[in-house]
CSV table of C-alpha atoms in Angstrom, one decimal:
chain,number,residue,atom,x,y,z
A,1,UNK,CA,102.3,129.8,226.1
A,2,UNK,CA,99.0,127.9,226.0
A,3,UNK,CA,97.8,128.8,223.3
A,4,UNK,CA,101.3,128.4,221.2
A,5,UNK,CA,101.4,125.2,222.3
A,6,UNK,CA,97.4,124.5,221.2
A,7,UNK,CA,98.6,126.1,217.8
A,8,UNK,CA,101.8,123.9,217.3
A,9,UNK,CA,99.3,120.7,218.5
A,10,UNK,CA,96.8,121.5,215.9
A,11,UNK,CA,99.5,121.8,212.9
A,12,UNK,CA,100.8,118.6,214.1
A,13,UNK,CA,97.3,116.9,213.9
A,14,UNK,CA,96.4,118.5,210.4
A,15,UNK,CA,99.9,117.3,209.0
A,16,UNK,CA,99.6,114.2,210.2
A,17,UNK,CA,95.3,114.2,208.4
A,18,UNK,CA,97.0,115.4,204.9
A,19,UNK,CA,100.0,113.2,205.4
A,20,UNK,CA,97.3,110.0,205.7
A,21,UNK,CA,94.9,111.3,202.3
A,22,UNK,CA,98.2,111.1,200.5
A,23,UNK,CA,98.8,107.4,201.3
A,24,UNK,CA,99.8,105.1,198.7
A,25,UNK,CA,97.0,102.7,197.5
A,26,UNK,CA,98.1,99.7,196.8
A,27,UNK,CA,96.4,96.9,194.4
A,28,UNK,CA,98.0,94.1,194.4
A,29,UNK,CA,97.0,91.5,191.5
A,30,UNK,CA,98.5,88.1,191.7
A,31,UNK,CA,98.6,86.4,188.3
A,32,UNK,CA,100.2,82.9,187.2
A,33,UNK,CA,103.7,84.4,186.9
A,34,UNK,CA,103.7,86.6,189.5
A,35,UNK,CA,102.5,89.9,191.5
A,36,UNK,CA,101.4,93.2,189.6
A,37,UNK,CA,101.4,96.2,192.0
A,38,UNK,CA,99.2,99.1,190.7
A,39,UNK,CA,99.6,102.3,192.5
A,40,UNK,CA,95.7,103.5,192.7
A,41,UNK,CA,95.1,107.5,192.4
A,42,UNK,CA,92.7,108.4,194.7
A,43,UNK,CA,93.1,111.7,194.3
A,44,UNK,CA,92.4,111.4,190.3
A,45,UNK,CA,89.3,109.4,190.6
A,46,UNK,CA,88.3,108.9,194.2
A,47,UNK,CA,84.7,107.8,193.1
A,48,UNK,CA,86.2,104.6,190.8
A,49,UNK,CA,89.0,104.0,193.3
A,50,UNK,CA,86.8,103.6,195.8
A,51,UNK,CA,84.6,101.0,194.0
A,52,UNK,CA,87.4,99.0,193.1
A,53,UNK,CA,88.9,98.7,196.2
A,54,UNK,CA,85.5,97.5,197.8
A,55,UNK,CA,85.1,95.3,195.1
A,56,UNK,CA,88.9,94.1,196.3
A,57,UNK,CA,88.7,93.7,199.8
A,58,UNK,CA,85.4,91.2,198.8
A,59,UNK,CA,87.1,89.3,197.2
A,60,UNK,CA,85.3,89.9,194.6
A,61,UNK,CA,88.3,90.1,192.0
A,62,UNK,CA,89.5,86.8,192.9
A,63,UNK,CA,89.7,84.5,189.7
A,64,UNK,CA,88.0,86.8,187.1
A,65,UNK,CA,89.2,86.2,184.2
A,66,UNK,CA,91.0,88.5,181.4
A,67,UNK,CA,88.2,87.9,178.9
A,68,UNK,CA,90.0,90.4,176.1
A,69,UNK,CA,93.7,91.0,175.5
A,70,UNK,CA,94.3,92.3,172.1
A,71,UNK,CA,98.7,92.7,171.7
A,72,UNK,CA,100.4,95.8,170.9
A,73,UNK,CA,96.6,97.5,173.5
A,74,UNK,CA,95.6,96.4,176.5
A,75,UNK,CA,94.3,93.7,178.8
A,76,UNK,CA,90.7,93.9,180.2
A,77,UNK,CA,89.2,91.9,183.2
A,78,UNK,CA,87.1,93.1,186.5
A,79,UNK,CA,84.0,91.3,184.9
A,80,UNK,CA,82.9,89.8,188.6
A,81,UNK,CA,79.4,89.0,187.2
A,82,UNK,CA,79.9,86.4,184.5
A,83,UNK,CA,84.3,86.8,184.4
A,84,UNK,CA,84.6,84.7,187.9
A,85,UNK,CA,85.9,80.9,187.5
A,86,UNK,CA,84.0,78.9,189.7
A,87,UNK,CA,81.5,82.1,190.3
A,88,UNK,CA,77.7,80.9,190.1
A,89,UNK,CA,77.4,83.1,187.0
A,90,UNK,CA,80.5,82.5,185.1
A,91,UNK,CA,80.1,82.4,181.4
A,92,UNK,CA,83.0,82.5,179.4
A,93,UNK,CA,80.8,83.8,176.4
A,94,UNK,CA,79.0,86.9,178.6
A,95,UNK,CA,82.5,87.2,180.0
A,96,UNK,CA,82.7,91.0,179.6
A,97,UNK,CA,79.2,91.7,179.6
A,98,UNK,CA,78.1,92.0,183.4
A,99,UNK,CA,79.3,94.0,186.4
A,100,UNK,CA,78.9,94.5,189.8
A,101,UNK,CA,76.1,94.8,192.1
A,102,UNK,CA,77.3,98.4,192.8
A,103,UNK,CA,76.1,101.5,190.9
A,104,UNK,CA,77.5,102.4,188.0
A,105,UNK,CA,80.5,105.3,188.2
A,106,UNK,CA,80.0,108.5,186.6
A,107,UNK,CA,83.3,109.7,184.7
A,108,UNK,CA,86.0,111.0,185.9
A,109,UNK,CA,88.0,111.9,183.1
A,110,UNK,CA,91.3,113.7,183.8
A,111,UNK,CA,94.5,115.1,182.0
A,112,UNK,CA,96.2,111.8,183.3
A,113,UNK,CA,97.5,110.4,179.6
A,114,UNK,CA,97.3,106.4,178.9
A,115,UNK,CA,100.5,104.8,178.9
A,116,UNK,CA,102.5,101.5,179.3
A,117,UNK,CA,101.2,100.3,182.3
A,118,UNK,CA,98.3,103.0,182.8
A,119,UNK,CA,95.5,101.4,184.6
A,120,UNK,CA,91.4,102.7,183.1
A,121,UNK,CA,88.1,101.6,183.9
A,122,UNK,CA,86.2,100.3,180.8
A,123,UNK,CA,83.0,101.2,180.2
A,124,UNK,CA,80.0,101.2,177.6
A,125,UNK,CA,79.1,103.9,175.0
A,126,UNK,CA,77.8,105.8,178.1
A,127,UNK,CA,80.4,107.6,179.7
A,128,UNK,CA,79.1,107.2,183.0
A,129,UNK,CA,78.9,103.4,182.8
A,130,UNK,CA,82.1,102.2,184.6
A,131,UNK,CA,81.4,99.8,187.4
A,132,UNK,CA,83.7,97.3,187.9
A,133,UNK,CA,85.7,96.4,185.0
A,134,UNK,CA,89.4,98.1,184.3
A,135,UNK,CA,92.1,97.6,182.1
A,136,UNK,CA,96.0,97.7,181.8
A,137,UNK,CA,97.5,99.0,179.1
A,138,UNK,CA,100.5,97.3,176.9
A,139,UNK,CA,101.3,100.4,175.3
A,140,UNK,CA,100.5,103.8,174.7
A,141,UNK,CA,96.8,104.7,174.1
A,142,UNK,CA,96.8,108.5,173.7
A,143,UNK,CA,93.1,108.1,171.7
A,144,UNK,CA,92.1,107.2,175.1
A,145,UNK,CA,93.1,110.3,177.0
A,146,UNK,CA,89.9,112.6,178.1
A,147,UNK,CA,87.7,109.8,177.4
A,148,UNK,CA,88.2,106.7,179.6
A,149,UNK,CA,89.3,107.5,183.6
A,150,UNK,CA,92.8,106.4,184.7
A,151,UNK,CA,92.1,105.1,188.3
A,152,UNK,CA,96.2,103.5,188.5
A,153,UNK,CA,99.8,102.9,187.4
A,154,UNK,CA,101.5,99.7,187.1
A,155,UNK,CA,104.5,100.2,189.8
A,156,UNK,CA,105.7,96.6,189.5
A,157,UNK,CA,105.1,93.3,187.4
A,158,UNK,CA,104.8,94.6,184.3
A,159,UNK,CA,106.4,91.5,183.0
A,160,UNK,CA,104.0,89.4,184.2
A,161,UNK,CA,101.0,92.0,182.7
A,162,UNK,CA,103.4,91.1,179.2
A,163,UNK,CA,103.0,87.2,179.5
A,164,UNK,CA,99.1,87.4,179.9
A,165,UNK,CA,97.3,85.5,177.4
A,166,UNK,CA,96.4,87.5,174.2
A,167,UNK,CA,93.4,87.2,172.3
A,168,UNK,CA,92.4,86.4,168.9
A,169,UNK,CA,91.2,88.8,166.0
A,170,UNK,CA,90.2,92.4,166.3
A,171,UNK,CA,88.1,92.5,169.5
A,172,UNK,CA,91.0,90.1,171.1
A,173,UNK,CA,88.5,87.3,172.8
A,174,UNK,CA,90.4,84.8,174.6
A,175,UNK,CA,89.6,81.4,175.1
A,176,UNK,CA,91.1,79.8,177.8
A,177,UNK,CA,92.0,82.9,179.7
A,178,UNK,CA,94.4,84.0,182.2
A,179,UNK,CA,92.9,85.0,185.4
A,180,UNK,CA,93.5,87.2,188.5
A,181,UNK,CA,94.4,84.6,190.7
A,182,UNK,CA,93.9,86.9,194.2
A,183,UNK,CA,93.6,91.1,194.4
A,184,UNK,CA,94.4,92.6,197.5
A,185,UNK,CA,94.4,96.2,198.7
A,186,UNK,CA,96.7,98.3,200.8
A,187,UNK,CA,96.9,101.6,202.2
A,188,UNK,CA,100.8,102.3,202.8
């Protein structure tokens, strides 16, 4: 009977371990109109989910600008270097150009495809380059798929992602730019 009951305790201990690696992740990005809740995916890109949710708790997020929007594409911010109103560094013009103090992320490209609403990390040429900056897509982006890692989906405020400010001409630079007001993470 001991040992039954040691056998039913350790099932209800590992159940209880996977049940807690499946938690939701939760980023939560306030903008000017209101909150965008991204549903992080751990399990797709653990390395990049990770990062941004250290980068999160930080603070590090807070009031980083989205330095390119281009309509009909995406929205790109996480530039903490030189994309931080009020941040030592911040340069609107080299907005897009730094990172973080953390290592760079190497790839981890999935089957996930780009859709309204997908969340990415951006990157240089270099696949491997990801650090801190991500993106959320407007639209569809299947040219993306394999090639960019989809850390997230946009579970709610989609309609405030919509009202962000878009940029101007083919590499959609914004002057003036929205920001992420405050980014917060939770494990539900």
């Amino acid at each position: 009977m001991k040992l039954l009951h040691s056998a039913f305790a350790c099932l209800v201990a590992f159940a209880s371990m996977a049940g807690a690696a499946y938690a939701d992740d939760l980023l939560t990005i306030q903008l000017k109109d209101g909150p965008v809740v991204i549903k992080l995916a751990p399990e797709v890109a653990p390395k990049h989910v990770a990062q941004i949710e250290a980068l999160a708790s930080k603070g590090e997020y807070d009031n980083v600008v989205f330095h390119r929007v281009i309509d009909g594409f995406m929205a790109q911010t996480g530039d903490v270097e030189f994309g931080k109103q009020g941040g030592a560094k911040f340069n609107p013009k080299r907005a897009g150009m730094g990172g973080s103090e953390m290592p760079d992320i190497p790839a981890e490209f999935s089957k996930v495809p780009f859709k309204r609403g997908t969340v990415g990390m951006a990157r240089s040429q270099s696949p491997n380059s990801a650090n801190s900056q991500f993106f959320i897509m407007f639209d569809e982006g299947a040219f993306l798929n394999g090639q960019y890692t989809v850390v997230g989906q946009v579970q709610s405020g989609m309609e405030f992602v919509d009202k962000i400010k878009r940029g101007e001409g083919g590499n959609g630079e914004v002057s003036n730019p929205d920001k992420m007001i405050k980014v917060t993470v939770t494990k539900k």
